[in-house]
CSV table of C-alpha atoms in Angstrom, one decimal:
chain,number,residue,atom,x,y,z
G,28,MET,CA,1.0,17.3,-11.5
G,29,SER,CA,-0.6,14.8,-13.9
G,30,LEU,CA,-1.7,11.4,-12.6
G,31,ALA,CA,-3.0,8.2,-14.2
G,32,VAL,CA,-5.1,5.7,-12.3
G,33,THR,CA,-5.8,2.2,-13.7
G,34,GLY,CA,-8.8,0.3,-12.5
G,35,ALA,CA,-10.5,3.7,-12.0
G,36,GLY,CA,-13.9,2.0,-12.2
G,37,GLY,CA,-13.2,-0.3,-9.2
G,38,PHE,CA,-13.9,-0.1,-5.5
G,39,VAL,CA,-10.6,1.6,-4.6
G,40,GLY,CA,-9.7,3.1,-8.0
G,41,ARG,CA,-12.8,5.1,-8.3
G,42,TYR,CA,-12.4,6.6,-4.9
G,43,LEU,CA,-8.7,7.3,-5.4
G,44,ALA,CA,-9.4,9.1,-8.7
G,45,ASN,CA,-12.1,11.2,-7.2
G,46,HIS,CA,-9.9,12.0,-4.2
G,47,LEU,CA,-7.0,13.1,-6.4
G,48,THR,CA,-9.3,15.3,-8.5
G,49,THR,CA,-10.2,17.4,-5.4
G,50,GLY,CA,-6.5,18.3,-5.2
G,51,GLY,CA,-6.7,20.0,-8.5
G,52,GLU,CA,-4.5,17.4,-10.3
G,53,ARG,CA,-5.0,16.4,-13.9
G,54,ILE,CA,-6.3,12.8,-13.7
G,55,ILE,CA,-6.5,10.2,-16.5
G,56,ARG,CA,-8.9,7.4,-15.5
G,57,PHE,CA,-8.2,4.1,-17.2
G,58,ALA,CA,-10.8,1.3,-17.1
G,59,HIS,CA,-11.2,-2.0,-18.8
G,60,ARG,CA,-14.6,-1.0,-20.1
G,61,SER,CA,-15.5,2.3,-21.7
G,62,ALA,CA,-17.4,4.7,-19.4
G,63,PRO,CA,-18.0,8.5,-19.3
G,64,GLY,CA,-14.7,10.2,-18.3
G,65,HIS,CA,-12.7,6.9,-18.6
G,66,VAL,CA,-10.2,5.7,-21.2
G,67,ALA,CA,-10.9,2.1,-22.2
G,68,VAL,CA,-7.7,0.0,-22.2
G,69,ASP,CA,-6.7,-3.6,-21.6
G,70,HIS,CA,-3.3,-3.4,-20.1
G,71,ALA,CA,-2.5,-7.1,-20.7
G,72,ILE,CA,-3.3,-6.9,-24.4
G,73,ASP,CA,-2.8,-3.3,-25.6
G,74,SER,CA,0.7,-2.6,-27.0
G,75,VAL,CA,3.3,-0.9,-25.0
G,76,GLU,CA,3.5,1.8,-27.6
G,77,ARG,CA,-0.2,2.6,-27.4
G,78,GLN,CA,-0.1,2.7,-23.6
G,79,ALA,CA,3.0,4.9,-23.7
G,80,ALA,CA,1.2,7.4,-25.9
G,81,MET,CA,-1.6,7.5,-23.4
G,82,LEU,CA,0.8,8.2,-20.6
G,83,ARG,CA,2.6,11.1,-22.3
G,84,ASN,CA,3.2,14.0,-19.9
G,85,VAL,CA,2.0,11.9,-16.9
G,86,ASP,CA,4.0,12.2,-13.7
G,87,VAL,CA,2.7,9.3,-11.6
G,88,VAL,CA,0.9,6.1,-12.5
G,89,PHE,CA,-1.2,4.3,-9.9
G,90,HIS,CA,-1.7,0.7,-11.1
G,91,LEU,CA,-4.8,-0.8,-9.4
G,92,ALA,CA,-6.3,-2.7,-12.2
G,93,ALA,CA,-6.2,-6.5,-11.5
G,94,ARG,CA,-8.1,-9.8,-11.6
G,95,ALA,CA,-9.0,-10.1,-7.9
G,96,HIS,CA,-11.4,-13.1,-7.5
G,97,ARG,CA,-9.9,-16.1,-5.9
G,98,HIS,CA,-12.1,-19.0,-7.0
G,99,ALA,CA,-10.1,-21.8,-8.6
G,100,SER,CA,-11.1,-22.8,-12.1
G,101,ALA,CA,-9.6,-24.2,-15.3
G,102,GLY,CA,-7.2,-21.6,-16.6
G,103,SER,CA,-7.5,-19.5,-13.5
G,104,LYS,CA,-3.7,-19.2,-13.0
G,105,ALA,CA,-3.1,-18.3,-16.6
G,106,LEU,CA,-5.8,-15.5,-16.4
G,107,HIS,CA,-4.3,-14.1,-13.2
G,108,MET,CA,-0.8,-14.1,-14.7
G,109,ARG,CA,-2.1,-12.3,-17.8
G,110,ASP,CA,-4.1,-9.7,-15.9
G,111,ASN,CA,-1.9,-9.2,-12.9
G,112,PHE,CA,1.6,-9.9,-14.1
G,113,GLU,CA,1.8,-9.4,-17.8
G,114,ALA,CA,-0.5,-6.3,-17.6
G,115,THR,CA,1.9,-4.8,-14.9
G,116,ARG,CA,4.9,-5.5,-17.0
G,117,ARG,CA,3.5,-3.9,-20.1
G,118,LEU,CA,2.2,-0.8,-18.3
G,119,PHE,CA,5.5,-0.3,-16.5
G,120,GLU,CA,7.4,-0.5,-19.8
G,121,ALA,CA,5.0,2.1,-21.2
G,122,ALA,CA,5.6,4.3,-18.2
G,123,VAL,CA,9.3,4.1,-18.8
G,124,ARG,CA,8.9,5.0,-22.5
G,125,ALA,CA,6.7,7.9,-21.5
G,126,GLU,CA,9.3,9.1,-19.0
G,127,VAL,CA,6.8,8.9,-16.0
G,128,SER,CA,8.5,9.8,-12.7
G,129,LYS,CA,6.9,7.3,-10.4
G,130,PHE,CA,5.0,4.0,-10.7
G,131,VAL,CA,2.8,3.0,-7.7
G,132,PHE,CA,1.7,-0.7,-7.8
G,133,VAL,CA,-1.1,-1.8,-5.5
G,134,SER,CA,-0.3,-5.4,-4.5
G,135,THR,CA,-1.6,-7.4,-1.5
G,136,ILE,CA,-0.3,-8.4,1.9
G,137,ARG,CA,-1.2,-11.9,0.9
G,138,VAL,CA,2.0,-12.2,-1.2
G,139,LEU,CA,3.6,-13.0,2.2
G,140,GLY,CA,1.1,-15.7,3.1
G,141,GLU,CA,-2.3,-16.4,4.5
G,142,THR,CA,-1.3,-16.4,8.2
G,143,SER,CA,1.3,-14.7,10.3
G,144,ASP,CA,3.1,-15.8,13.5
G,145,ARG,CA,4.1,-12.2,13.9
G,146,PRO,CA,3.0,-9.1,11.9
G,147,PHE,CA,4.4,-9.3,8.3
G,148,ALA,CA,7.3,-7.0,7.6
G,149,ALA,CA,8.1,-5.6,4.2
G,150,THR,CA,11.4,-7.5,4.2
G,151,ASP,CA,9.8,-10.9,4.7
G,152,PRO,CA,10.1,-13.5,1.9
G,153,LEU,CA,7.3,-13.9,-0.5
G,154,ARG,CA,5.0,-16.9,0.2
G,155,PRO,CA,1.9,-16.7,-2.1
G,156,SER,CA,-0.7,-19.4,-1.7
G,157,ASP,CA,-3.1,-19.1,-4.7
G,158,ALA,CA,-3.2,-17.8,-8.2
G,159,TYR,CA,-4.1,-14.3,-7.3
G,160,SER,CA,-1.3,-13.8,-4.7
G,161,GLU,CA,1.2,-15.6,-6.8
G,162,SER,CA,0.5,-13.4,-9.8
G,163,LYS,CA,0.9,-10.3,-7.6
G,164,ALA,CA,4.1,-11.7,-6.1
G,165,GLN,CA,5.6,-12.3,-9.5
G,166,ALA,CA,4.7,-8.8,-10.5
G,167,GLU,CA,6.5,-7.5,-7.4
G,168,GLU,CA,9.6,-9.6,-8.1
G,169,TRP,CA,9.7,-8.3,-11.7
G,170,LEU,CA,9.3,-4.7,-10.6
G,171,ALA,CA,12.1,-5.1,-8.0
G,172,GLN,CA,14.4,-6.1,-10.9
G,173,GLN,CA,13.6,-2.8,-12.8
G,174,GLN,CA,15.4,-0.5,-10.3
G,175,GLY,CA,17.7,2.0,-11.9
G,176,ARG,CA,15.6,2.6,-15.0
G,177,GLY,CA,14.9,6.2,-14.2
G,178,ILE,CA,11.5,5.7,-12.6
G,179,ALA,CA,10.7,5.4,-8.8
G,180,ILE,CA,8.8,2.3,-7.9
G,181,VAL,CA,6.4,2.1,-4.9
G,182,ILE,CA,4.7,-1.2,-4.0
G,183,VAL,CA,1.8,-0.9,-1.6
G,184,ARG,CA,0.5,-4.0,0.2
G,185,PRO,CA,-2.9,-3.5,1.8
G,186,PRO,CA,-4.7,-6.1,3.8
G,187,LEU,CA,-8.4,-6.6,3.6
G,188,VAL,CA,-9.9,-3.3,2.3
G,189,TYR,CA,-13.5,-2.2,3.3
G,190,GLY,CA,-15.7,0.8,3.2
G,191,PRO,CA,-18.9,2.1,1.6
G,192,GLY,CA,-19.6,0.0,-1.6
G,193,VAL,CA,-17.6,-3.0,-0.4
G,194,GLY,CA,-18.6,-6.4,-1.8
G,195,ALA,CA,-17.5,-10.0,-1.6
G,196,ASN,CA,-17.1,-11.7,1.8
G,197,PHE,CA,-17.1,-8.5,3.8
G,198,LEU,CA,-20.6,-7.6,2.5
G,199,ARG,CA,-21.8,-11.2,3.0
G,200,LEU,CA,-20.6,-10.9,6.6
G,201,MET,CA,-22.4,-7.6,7.1
G,202,ASN,CA,-25.6,-9.0,5.7
G,203,ALA,CA,-25.4,-12.0,8.0
G,204,VAL,CA,-24.9,-9.9,11.0
G,205,GLY,CA,-27.6,-7.4,10.0
G,206,ARG,CA,-30.1,-10.2,9.5
G,207,GLY,CA,-29.3,-11.7,12.9
G,208,TRP,CA,-28.0,-15.0,11.5
G,209,PRO,CA,-26.2,-17.2,14.0
G,210,LEU,CA,-22.5,-17.5,13.0
G,211,PRO,CA,-20.1,-20.3,14.0
G,212,LEU,CA,-17.3,-17.8,14.6
G,213,ALA,CA,-17.2,-17.5,18.4
G,214,GLY,CA,-13.7,-18.9,18.4
G,215,ALA,CA,-12.3,-16.6,15.7
G,216,THR,CA,-10.3,-14.5,18.1
G,217,ALA,CA,-7.0,-14.2,16.3
G,218,PRO,CA,-6.1,-10.6,15.3
G,219,ARG,CA,-6.2,-9.8,11.5
G,220,SER,CA,-5.3,-6.5,9.9
G,221,GLN,CA,-7.7,-4.5,7.8
G,222,ILE,CA,-7.7,-1.0,6.2
G,223,ALA,CA,-10.5,1.4,5.5
G,224,ARG,CA,-10.6,2.5,1.8
G,225,THR,CA,-10.3,6.1,3.0
G,226,ASN,CA,-7.1,5.4,4.8
G,227,LEU,CA,-5.6,3.4,1.9
G,228,VAL,CA,-6.4,6.2,-0.6
G,229,ASP,CA,-4.8,8.7,1.7
G,230,LEU,CA,-1.6,6.7,1.7
G,231,LEU,CA,-1.7,6.3,-2.1
G,232,ALA,CA,-2.1,10.0,-2.6
G,233,LEU,CA,0.7,10.7,-0.1
G,234,SER,CA,3.0,8.3,-1.9
G,235,ALA,CA,2.6,10.3,-5.1
G,236,ARG,CA,4.0,13.4,-3.4
G,237,ALA,CA,6.5,11.8,-1.0
G,238,ARG,CA,10.2,12.2,-1.7
G,239,ALA,CA,11.0,9.5,-4.3
G,240,SER,CA,13.4,6.7,-3.6
G,241,ASP,CA,14.3,4.2,-6.3
G,242,PHE,CA,12.3,1.4,-4.8
G,243,SER,CA,10.1,1.1,-1.7
G,244,ILE,CA,7.5,-1.3,-0.2
G,245,LEU,CA,4.8,0.1,2.0
G,246,HIS,CA,2.6,-1.8,4.4
G,247,CYS,CA,-0.6,-0.3,5.8
G,248,ARG,CA,-3.4,-1.0,8.3
G,249,ASP,CA,-6.0,0.7,10.4
G,250,ASP,CA,-5.3,1.8,14.0
G,251,ARG,CA,-6.6,-1.5,15.3
G,252,ASP,CA,-6.5,-5.1,14.1
G,253,TYR,CA,-9.8,-6.8,14.8
G,254,SER,CA,-10.3,-10.5,15.1
G,255,VAL,CA,-13.3,-11.8,13.1
G,256,ARG,CA,-15.3,-12.2,16.3
G,257,ALA,CA,-14.5,-8.6,17.5
G,258,LEU,CA,-15.4,-7.3,14.0
G,259,ILE,CA,-18.8,-9.1,14.1
G,260,GLU,CA,-19.4,-7.7,17.6
G,261,VAL,CA,-18.6,-4.1,16.5
G,262,LEU,CA,-20.7,-4.4,13.4
G,263,ALA,CA,-23.6,-5.8,15.4
G,264,GLU,CA,-23.4,-2.9,17.9
G,265,LEU,CA,-23.3,-0.3,15.1
G,266,MET,CA,-26.3,-2.0,13.5
G,267,ASN,CA,-28.2,-2.2,16.8
G,268,ARG,CA,-28.3,-6.0,16.5
G,269,ARG,CA,-27.2,-8.8,18.8
G,270,ALA,CA,-24.1,-10.7,17.8
G,271,ARG,CA,-25.2,-14.3,17.6
G,272,LEU,CA,-22.0,-16.4,17.8
G,273,PHE,CA,-21.4,-20.1,18.6
G,274,ASN,CA,-18.5,-22.6,18.2
G,275,LEU,CA,-18.3,-25.3,15.6
G,276,PRO,CA,-15.5,-27.9,14.9
G,277,THR,CA,-13.0,-27.0,12.3
G,278,THR,CA,-14.2,-29.7,9.9
G,279,ALA,CA,-17.7,-28.5,10.1
G,280,LEU,CA,-16.5,-24.9,9.5
G,281,ASP,CA,-14.9,-25.9,6.2
G,282,VAL,CA,-18.2,-27.3,5.1
G,283,PHE,CA,-19.9,-24.1,6.3
G,284,GLY,CA,-17.4,-22.1,4.3
G,285,ARG,CA,-18.0,-24.0,1.1
G,286,LEU,CA,-21.7,-23.6,1.4
G,287,ALA,CA,-21.2,-19.8,2.1
G,288,GLY,CA,-18.9,-19.5,-0.9
G,289,ILE,CA,-15.9,-18.8,1.4
G,290,GLU,CA,-12.9,-21.0,0.7
G,291,SER,CA,-10.5,-22.3,3.5
G,292,VAL,CA,-12.7,-20.6,6.2
G,293,ALA,CA,-10.9,-22.1,9.1
G,294,THR,CA,-7.5,-20.8,8.0
G,295,ARG,CA,-8.6,-17.4,6.7
G,296,LEU,CA,-10.9,-16.5,9.6
G,297,PHE,CA,-9.4,-18.3,12.6
G,298,ALA,CA,-5.6,-17.7,12.2
G,299,ALA,CA,-3.7,-14.4,12.8
G,300,ALA,CA,-2.9,-12.4,9.8
G,301,GLN,CA,-1.3,-9.0,10.7
G,302,CYS,CA,1.0,-6.6,9.0
G,303,ASP,CA,3.6,-4.3,10.4
G,304,ASP,CA,3.2,-0.7,9.0
G,305,SER,CA,5.6,1.0,11.4
G,306,ALA,CA,8.2,1.7,8.6
G,307,THR,CA,5.5,3.3,6.4
G,308,ARG,CA,4.5,5.6,9.2
G,309,VAL,CA,8.1,6.7,9.7
G,310,THR,CA,9.4,6.9,6.2
G,311,VAL,CA,6.3,8.4,4.5
G,312,GLY,CA,4.8,10.2,7.5
G,313,TRP,CA,1.5,8.5,7.1
G,314,HIS,CA,-1.1,7.6,9.7
G,315,PRO,CA,-4.7,6.5,9.3
G,316,ARG,CA,-7.0,9.5,9.1
G,317,LEU,CA,-10.1,7.5,10.2
G,318,THR,CA,-10.2,5.3,13.2
G,319,SER,CA,-11.3,1.8,12.4
G,320,ARG,CA,-14.5,2.3,14.4
G,321,ASP,CA,-15.4,5.5,12.5
G,322,ALA,CA,-14.7,3.7,9.2
G,323,LEU,CA,-16.9,0.8,10.2
G,324,SER,CA,-19.6,3.2,11.2
G,325,GLU,CA,-19.4,4.9,7.8
G,326,THR,CA,-19.6,1.5,6.1
G,327,VAL,CA,-22.6,0.4,8.2
G,328,ALA,CA,-24.3,3.8,7.3
G,329,TRP,CA,-23.9,2.9,3.6
G,330,TRP,CA,-25.1,-0.7,4.2
G,331,ARG,CA,-28.4,0.7,5.7
G,332,THR,CA,-29.1,2.3,2.3
G,333,LEU,CA,-29.1,-1.0,0.4
C-alpha cells in the first residue's frame, strides 16, 4: 500500500509517517517547507494538476496540514480559509484525479463547539466558534458534498492532542505545574476529552486499512476524560510536585488568561467539553492502546529532558 501524509513535519504528522513506515508501507511525506525525506508543497497554492502528479499510485491520503493557531488578527479568517479549506479542496480534487482510494481528513472536535452539555456525537450540528474551527467545519461540509466521486472519505475529529513534543497551552501548563506555580484552577472540575498522540495515530493507521464506506466521521478520545484540575493533579504526581491550586473569580480568570496567552480561559478550562467515540470503537474496532495515565507519564518523561 502507498500512503501520503500532509503536514508530515508537524506534531502528529511526523509521528504518523514514522508509524506507517514501520509497517513496510511506501510513504510520501508532504511538508510546507523542504526537509530531508519530505516533498515541499503548498496545498493552498500549488495547482491541482501538480498535486495530482505527486499522488500518482497513492492509495490513501492523510491530510493533516493546517493552520492551527487561534490568535485573532487582521486577515486571520482569510488565512485559515486559505490554508484549511481551500488547501483541502485542492488536495481532494488532486486525489480524485490521481484515483486515490481513500481520503482521511483530520479535523477537530471543536467544529461542534467549545463546550458540551453531553458528549458530542458525530451527528451533532456544526457550531464552530472561531476562524480555525470555522475553516475546518467548512472543509467538512464541502467534503460531505463530494460523496459518490469514487473515493472513500474519512473525517477524524480529535479533541486536545498531547504527547512527547507537545507545545502550546499543554506545554505551558506542564511548565507551570513543574515549576510549582500556584494556579487559579481549583474549580476547573468539568470533564474534558483529550487524546494521546499515540492513540490518535493508531486510529489514523487503522482507518487506512478499515473497510471503506463512502463517507464516515470518527470521534476519538482516551480511556478517561480529565478535568483540568484532575489533569494538573496527575501531572504534579508524575512530576513529584505538589499541585498548588486555588480559586479565583471568573472575571479575574479572564485577565489571568490574557496575561498567560490563553484566550477565553473561563470557557475553555471550566466548562465540560467531551466527545462520544462509542461509534468509532464499534464500526472501526478501535480502542486506545495507551491508558491516559501511561500516556501522561510518557509525556512527563519527555518534559524532564527539556
